[in-house]
Short mmCIF file of C-alpha atoms in Angstrom, two decimals:
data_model
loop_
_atom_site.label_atom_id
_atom_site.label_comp_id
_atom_site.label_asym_id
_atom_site.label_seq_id
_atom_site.Cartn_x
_atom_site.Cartn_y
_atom_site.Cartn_z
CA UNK A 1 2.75 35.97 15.48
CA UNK A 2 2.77 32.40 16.42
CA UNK A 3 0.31 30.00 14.73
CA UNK A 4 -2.60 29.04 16.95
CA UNK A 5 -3.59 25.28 17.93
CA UNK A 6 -6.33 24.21 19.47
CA UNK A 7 -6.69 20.33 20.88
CA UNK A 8 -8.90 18.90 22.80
CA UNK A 9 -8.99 15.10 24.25
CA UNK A 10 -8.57 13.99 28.03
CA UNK A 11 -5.52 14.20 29.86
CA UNK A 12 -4.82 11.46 32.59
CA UNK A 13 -2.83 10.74 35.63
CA UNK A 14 -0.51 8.26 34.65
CA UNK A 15 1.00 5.97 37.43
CA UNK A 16 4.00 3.86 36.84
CA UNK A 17 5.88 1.12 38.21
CA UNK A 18 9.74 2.57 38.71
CA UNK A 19 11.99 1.49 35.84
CA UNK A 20 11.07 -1.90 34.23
CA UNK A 21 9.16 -3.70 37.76
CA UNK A 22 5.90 -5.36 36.67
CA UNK A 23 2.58 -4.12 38.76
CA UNK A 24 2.88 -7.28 41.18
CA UNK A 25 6.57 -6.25 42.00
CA UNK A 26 5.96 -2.43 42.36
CA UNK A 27 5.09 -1.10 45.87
CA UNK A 28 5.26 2.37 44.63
CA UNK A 29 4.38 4.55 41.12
CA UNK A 30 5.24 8.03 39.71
CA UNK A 31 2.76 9.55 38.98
CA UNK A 32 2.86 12.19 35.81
CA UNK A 33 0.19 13.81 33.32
CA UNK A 34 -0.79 12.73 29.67
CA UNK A 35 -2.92 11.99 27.37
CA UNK A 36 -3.03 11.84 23.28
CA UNK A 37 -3.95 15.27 22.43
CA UNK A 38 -2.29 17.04 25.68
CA UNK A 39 0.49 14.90 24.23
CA UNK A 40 0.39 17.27 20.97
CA UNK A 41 -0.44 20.54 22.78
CA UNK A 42 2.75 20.03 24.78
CA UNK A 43 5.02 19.14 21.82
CA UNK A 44 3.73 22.05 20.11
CA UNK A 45 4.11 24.41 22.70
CA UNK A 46 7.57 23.33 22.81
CA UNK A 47 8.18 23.75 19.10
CA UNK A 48 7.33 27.29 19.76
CA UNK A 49 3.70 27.34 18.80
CA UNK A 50 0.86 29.16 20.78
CA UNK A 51 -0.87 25.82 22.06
CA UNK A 52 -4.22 25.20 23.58
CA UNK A 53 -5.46 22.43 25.33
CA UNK A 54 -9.45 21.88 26.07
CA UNK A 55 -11.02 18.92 28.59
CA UNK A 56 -12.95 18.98 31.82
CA UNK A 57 -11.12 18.45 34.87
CA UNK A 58 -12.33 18.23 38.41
CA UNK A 59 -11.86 21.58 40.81
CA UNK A 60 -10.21 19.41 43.07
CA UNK A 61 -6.48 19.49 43.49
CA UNK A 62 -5.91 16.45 41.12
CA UNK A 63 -7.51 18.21 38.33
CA UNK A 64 -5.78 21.29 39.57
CA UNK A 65 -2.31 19.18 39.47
CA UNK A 66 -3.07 18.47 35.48
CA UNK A 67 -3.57 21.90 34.75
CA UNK A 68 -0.48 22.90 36.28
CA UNK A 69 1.14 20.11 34.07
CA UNK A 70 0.48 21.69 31.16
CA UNK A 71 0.92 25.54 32.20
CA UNK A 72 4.31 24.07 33.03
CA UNK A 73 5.35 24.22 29.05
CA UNK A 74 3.31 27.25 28.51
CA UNK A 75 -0.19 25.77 27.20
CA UNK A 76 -3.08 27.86 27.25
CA UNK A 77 -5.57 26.32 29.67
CA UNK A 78 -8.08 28.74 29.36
CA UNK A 79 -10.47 26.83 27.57
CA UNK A 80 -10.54 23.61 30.57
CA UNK A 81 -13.88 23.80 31.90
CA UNK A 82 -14.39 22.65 35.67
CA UNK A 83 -16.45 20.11 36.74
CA UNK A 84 -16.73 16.50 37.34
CA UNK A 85 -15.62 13.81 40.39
CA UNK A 86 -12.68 12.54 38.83
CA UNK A 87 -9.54 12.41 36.71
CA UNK A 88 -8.90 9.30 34.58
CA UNK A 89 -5.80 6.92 35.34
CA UNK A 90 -3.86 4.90 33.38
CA UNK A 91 -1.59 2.65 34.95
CA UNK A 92 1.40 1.80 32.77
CA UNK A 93 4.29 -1.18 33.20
CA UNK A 94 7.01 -1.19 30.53
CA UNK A 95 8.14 -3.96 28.72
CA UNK A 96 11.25 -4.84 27.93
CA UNK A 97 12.79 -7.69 25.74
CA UNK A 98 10.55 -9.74 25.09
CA UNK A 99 7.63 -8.59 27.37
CA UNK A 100 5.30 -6.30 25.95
CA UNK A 101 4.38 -3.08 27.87
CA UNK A 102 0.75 -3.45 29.25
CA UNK A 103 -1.75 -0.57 30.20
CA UNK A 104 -3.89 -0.95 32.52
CA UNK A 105 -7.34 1.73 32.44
CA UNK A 106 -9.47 3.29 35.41
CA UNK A 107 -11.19 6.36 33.66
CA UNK A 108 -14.68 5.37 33.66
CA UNK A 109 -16.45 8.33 35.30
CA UNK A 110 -13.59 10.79 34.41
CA UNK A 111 -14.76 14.35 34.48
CA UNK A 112 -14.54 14.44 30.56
CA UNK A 113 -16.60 11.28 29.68
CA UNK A 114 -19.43 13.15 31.33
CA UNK A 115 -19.13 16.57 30.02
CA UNK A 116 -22.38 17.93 28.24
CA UNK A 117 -22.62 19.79 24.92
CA UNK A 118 -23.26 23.48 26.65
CA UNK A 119 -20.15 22.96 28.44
CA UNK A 120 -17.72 23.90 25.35
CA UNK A 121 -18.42 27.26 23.65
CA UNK A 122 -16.16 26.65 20.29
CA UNK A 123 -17.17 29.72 18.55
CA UNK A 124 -15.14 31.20 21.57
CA UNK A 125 -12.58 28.59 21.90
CA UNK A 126 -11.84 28.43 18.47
CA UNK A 127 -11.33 32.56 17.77
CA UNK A 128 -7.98 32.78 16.02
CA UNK A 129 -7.28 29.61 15.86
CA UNK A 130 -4.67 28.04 12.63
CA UNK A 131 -5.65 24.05 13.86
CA UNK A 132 -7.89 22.28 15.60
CA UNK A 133 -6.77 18.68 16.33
CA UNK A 134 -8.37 15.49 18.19
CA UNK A 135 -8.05 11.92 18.32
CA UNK A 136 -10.23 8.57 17.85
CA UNK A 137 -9.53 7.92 21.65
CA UNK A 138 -11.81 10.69 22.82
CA UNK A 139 -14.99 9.87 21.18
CA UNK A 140 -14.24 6.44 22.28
CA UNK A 141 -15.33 7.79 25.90
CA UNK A 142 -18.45 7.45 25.59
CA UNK A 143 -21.42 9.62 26.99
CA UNK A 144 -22.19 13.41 24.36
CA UNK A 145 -18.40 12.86 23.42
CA UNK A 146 -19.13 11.94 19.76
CA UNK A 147 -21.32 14.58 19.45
CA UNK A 148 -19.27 17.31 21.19
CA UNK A 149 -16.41 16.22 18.50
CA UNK A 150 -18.53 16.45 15.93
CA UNK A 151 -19.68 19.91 16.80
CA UNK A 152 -16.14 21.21 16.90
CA UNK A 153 -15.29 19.73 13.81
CA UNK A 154 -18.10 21.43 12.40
CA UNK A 155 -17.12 24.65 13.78
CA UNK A 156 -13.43 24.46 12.53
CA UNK A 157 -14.50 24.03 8.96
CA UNK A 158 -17.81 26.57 9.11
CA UNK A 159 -14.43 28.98 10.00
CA UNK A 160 -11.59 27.24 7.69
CA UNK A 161 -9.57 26.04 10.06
CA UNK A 162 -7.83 22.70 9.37
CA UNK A 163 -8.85 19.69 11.32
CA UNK A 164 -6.80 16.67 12.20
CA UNK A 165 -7.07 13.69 13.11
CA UNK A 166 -4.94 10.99 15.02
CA UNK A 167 -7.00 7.56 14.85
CA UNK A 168 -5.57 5.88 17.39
CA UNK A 169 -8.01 3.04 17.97
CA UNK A 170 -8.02 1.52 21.74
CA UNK A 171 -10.19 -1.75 21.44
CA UNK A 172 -10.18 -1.45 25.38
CA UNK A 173 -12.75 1.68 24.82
CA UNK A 174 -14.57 0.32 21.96
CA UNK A 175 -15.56 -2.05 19.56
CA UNK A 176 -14.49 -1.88 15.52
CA UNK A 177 -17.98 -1.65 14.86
CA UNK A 178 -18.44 1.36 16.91
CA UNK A 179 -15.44 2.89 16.00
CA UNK A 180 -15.82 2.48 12.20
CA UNK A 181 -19.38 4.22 13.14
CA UNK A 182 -18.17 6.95 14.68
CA UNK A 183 -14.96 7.92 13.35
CA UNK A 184 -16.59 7.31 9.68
CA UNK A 185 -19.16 10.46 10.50
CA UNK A 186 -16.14 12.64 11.65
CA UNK A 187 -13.36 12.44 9.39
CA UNK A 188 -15.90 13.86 6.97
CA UNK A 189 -14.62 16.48 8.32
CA UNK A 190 -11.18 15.73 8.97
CA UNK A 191 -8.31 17.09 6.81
CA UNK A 192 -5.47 15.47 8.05
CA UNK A 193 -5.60 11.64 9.08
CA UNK A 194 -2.80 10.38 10.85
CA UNK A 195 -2.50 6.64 11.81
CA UNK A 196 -0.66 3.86 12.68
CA UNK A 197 -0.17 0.33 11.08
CA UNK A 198 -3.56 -1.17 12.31
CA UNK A 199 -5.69 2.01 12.87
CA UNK A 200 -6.76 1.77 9.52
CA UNK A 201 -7.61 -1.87 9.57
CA UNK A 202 -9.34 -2.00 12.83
CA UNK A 203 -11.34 1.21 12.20
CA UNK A 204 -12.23 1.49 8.28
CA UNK A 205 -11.40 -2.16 7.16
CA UNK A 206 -8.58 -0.89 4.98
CA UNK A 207 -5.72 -3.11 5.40
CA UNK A 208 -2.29 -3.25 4.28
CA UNK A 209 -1.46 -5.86 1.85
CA UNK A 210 1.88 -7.92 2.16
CA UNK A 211 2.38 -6.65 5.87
CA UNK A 212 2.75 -8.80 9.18
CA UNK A 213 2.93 -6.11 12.16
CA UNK A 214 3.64 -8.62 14.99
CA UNK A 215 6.03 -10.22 12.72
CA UNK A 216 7.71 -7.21 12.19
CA UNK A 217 6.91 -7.59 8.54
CA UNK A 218 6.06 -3.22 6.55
CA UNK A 219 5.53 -3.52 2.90
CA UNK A 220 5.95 0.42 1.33
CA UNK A 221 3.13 -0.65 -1.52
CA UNK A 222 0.25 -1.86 1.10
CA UNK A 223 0.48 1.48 2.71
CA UNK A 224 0.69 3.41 0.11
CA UNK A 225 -3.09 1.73 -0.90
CA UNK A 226 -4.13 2.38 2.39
CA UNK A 227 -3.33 5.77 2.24
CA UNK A 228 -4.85 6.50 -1.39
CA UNK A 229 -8.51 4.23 -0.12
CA UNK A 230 -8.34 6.41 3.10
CA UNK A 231 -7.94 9.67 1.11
CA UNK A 232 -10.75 8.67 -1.41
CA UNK A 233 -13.40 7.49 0.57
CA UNK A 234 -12.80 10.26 3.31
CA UNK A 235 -11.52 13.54 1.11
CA UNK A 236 -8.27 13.85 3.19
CA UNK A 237 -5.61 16.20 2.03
CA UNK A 238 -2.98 14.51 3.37
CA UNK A 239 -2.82 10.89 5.11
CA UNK A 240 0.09 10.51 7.23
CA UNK A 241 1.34 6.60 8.75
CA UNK A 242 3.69 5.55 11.25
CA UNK A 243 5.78 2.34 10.66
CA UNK A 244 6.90 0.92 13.72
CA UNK A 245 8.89 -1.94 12.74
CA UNK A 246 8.60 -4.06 16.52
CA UNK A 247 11.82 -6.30 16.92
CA UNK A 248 11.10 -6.36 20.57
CA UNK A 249 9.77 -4.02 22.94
CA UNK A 250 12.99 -2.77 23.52
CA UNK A 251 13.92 -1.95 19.99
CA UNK A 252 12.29 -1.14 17.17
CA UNK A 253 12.58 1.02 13.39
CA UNK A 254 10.79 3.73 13.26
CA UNK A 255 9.82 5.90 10.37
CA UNK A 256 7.08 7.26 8.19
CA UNK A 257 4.67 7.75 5.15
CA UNK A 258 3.05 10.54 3.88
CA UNK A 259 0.20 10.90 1.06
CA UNK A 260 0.21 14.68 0.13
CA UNK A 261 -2.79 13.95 -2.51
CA UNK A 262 -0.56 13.32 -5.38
CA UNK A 263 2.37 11.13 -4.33
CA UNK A 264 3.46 8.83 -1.00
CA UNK A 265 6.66 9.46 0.78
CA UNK A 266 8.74 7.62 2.62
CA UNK A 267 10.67 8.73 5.57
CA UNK A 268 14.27 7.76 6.62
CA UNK A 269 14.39 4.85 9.13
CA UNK A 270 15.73 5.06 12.60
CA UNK A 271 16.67 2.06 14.59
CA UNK A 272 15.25 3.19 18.09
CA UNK A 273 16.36 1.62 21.52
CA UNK A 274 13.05 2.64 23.91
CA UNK A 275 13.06 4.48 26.94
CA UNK A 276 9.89 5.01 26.98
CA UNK A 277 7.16 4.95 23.77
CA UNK A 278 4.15 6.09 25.03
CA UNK A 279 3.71 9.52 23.38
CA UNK A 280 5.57 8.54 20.16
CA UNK A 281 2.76 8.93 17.62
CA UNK A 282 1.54 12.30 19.29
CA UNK A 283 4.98 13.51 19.00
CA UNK A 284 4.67 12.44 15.23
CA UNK A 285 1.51 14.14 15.01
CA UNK A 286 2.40 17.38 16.46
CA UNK A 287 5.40 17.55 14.07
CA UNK A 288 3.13 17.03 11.22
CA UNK A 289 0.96 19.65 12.44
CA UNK A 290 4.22 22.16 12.94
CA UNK A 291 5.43 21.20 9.57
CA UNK A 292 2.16 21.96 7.81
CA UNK A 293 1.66 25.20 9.48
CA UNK A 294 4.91 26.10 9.07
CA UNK A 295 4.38 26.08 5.75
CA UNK A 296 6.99 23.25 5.07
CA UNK A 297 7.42 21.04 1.41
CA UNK A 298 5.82 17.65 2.58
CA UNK A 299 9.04 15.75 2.51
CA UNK A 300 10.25 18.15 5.29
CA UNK A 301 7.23 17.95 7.04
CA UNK A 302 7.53 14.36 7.32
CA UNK A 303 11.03 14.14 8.02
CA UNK A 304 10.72 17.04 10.86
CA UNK A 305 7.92 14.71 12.55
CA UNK A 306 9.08 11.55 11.78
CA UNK A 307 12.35 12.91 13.88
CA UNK A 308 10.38 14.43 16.30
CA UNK A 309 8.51 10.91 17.26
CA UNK A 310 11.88 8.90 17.48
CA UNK A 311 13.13 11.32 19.96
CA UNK A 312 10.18 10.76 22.42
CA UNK A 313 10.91 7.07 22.73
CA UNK A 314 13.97 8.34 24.58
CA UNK A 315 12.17 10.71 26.98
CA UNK A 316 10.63 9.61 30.23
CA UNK A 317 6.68 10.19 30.32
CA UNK A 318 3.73 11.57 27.84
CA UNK A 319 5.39 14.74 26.98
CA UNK A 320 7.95 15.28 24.16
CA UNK A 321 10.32 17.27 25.94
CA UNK A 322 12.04 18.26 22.83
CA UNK A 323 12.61 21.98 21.19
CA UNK A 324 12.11 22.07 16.85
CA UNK A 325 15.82 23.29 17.23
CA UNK A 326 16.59 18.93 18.23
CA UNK A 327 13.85 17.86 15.72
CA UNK A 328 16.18 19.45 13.15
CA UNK A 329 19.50 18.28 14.18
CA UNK A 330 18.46 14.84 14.41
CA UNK A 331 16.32 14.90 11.12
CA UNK A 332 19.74 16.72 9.54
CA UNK A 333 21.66 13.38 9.94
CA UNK A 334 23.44 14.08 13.84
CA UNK A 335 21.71 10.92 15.11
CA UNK A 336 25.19 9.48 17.00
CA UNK A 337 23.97 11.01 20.26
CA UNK A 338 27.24 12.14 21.17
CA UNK A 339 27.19 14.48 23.95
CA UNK A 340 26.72 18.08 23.41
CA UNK A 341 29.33 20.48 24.62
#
């Protein structure tokens, strides 16, 4: 039987400009579904995984229209409660070159920033589950959000199941102060942090020595510290990085760390040209959780999701469309993307 995942976060309607025209050219926007942790139940989902997604949606048909997004790959939506006046947005231009991708937010109000305590049940929602996974953007809502996090951490580890936890600070949702707060009180119960070059800085204060992120500057030996001072002060069992090396927004090297609680590991590198990179950590993150549940030494854990991320920046939206069966190929060495016949 297929391992069970539970995540739970907000997933957004996501308008975008077509192609690479800036929000004062664009006179009309896709529109898709997304959202960090949605992000991961899709990727696992696709990766073959029984995957289930929890939030609060409106009963309208916009909140219908992002349940239907994710029943599309097979999530179980069960656990979405009903309620609320709105779905968030996120309005998204890409960069290119030089420019910098901006993201624009209108999700005050969303249906999940104003969901209550009684309105998750996680003895229920968590029966049978393998994972339970959640990210620093959905505390950073606001409202009983902290606290409903809290109580479903504390549920997964009153029943064993692993918790983890994708940092992913958004200083448009919160101060550092706030975050450090917060997050501090629930990766006590985290057993998997995953972050990103500055999450650890801007959240805990832990910083990477030697390393320059704008200037496109990674030194192996400050993350490696950060991952150790993470694991002590926190308990993790494993702390997992990206390294986005950012020669432009158009191109970038892409690859990974992992501290397994007695040794870091370092990831291949991939030189990635961008489609599109929203998503690529969550696509990271879900392989990590596929390769731990899988059962997977941690070098091929992190290979398998450090593969699994670079493909996303070459998919259009949130979602990873991607099957494990890819993951593999690429992380096996068949990166020329010739075409498959």
């Amino acid at each position: 039987m297929a391992k069970r995942v539970v995540t739970f976060g907000e997933i957004m309607l996501r308008l975008a400009p077509e192609g690479y025209y800036r929000f004062v050219q664009a006179d009309r926007y896709g529109a898709t579904y997304g959202g960090g942790e949605a992000n991961v139940a899709v990727s696992l989902a696709n990766f073959g995984l029984d995957s289930a997604f929890v939030t609060r949606l409106p009963e309208h048909e916009i909140g219908q229209a992002g349940v239907n997004a994710l029943r599309r790959y097979g999530v179980d939506t069960k656990g979405i409660v009903r309620g609320g006046g709105r779905v968030g947005i996120y309005f998204l231009e890409k960069g290119a070159s030089q420019r910098p991708s901006k993201v624009i937010y209108d999700r005050a109000g969303s249906a999940i920033s104003t969901a209550q305590p009684e309105d998750f049940d996680w003895d229920r929602i968590l029966e049978g589950a393998d994972w339970f996974h959640f990210t620093g953007i959905t505390p950073a809502l606001g409202g009983k959000l902290p606290q409903i996090c809290l109580e479903a951490c504390k549920k997964a580890r009153d029943r064993g199941i692993p918790v983890s936890c994708d940092l992913n600070y958004r200083k448009k949702l919160w101060s550092r102060e706030e975050a450090g707060r917060t997050m501090g009180r629930l990766c006590e119960y985290v057993d998997v942090c995953i972050a990103n070059e500055e999450d650890a800085a801007d959240v805990f204060g832990i910083r990477a020595a030697d390393t320059d992120v704008t200037g496109g500057k990674l030194s192996r030996d400050g993350y490696r510290q950060v991952a150790v001072q993470l694991a002590e002060r926190f308990g993790f069992q494993k702390v997992a990085i990206t390294l986005r090396q950012s020669l432009s927004a158009s191109d970038n090297n892409w690859a990974g760390m992992l501290w397994d609680g007695s040794e870091c590991l370092f990831s291949k590198t991939y030189p990635v040209r961008i489609v599109d990179r929203v998503g690529g950590g969550d696509a990271f993150g879900a392989g990590l959780i596929y390769g731990c549940l899988e059962g997977m030494e941690p070098a091929r854990i992190l290979e398998f999701a450090v593969a699994a991320g670079c493909l996303k920046h070459s998919v259009e939206g949130d979602f990873n469309q991607v099957s494990a069966a890819e993951v593999w190929a690429l992380a096996g060495g068949d990166g020329s993307g010739r075409v498959q016949r």
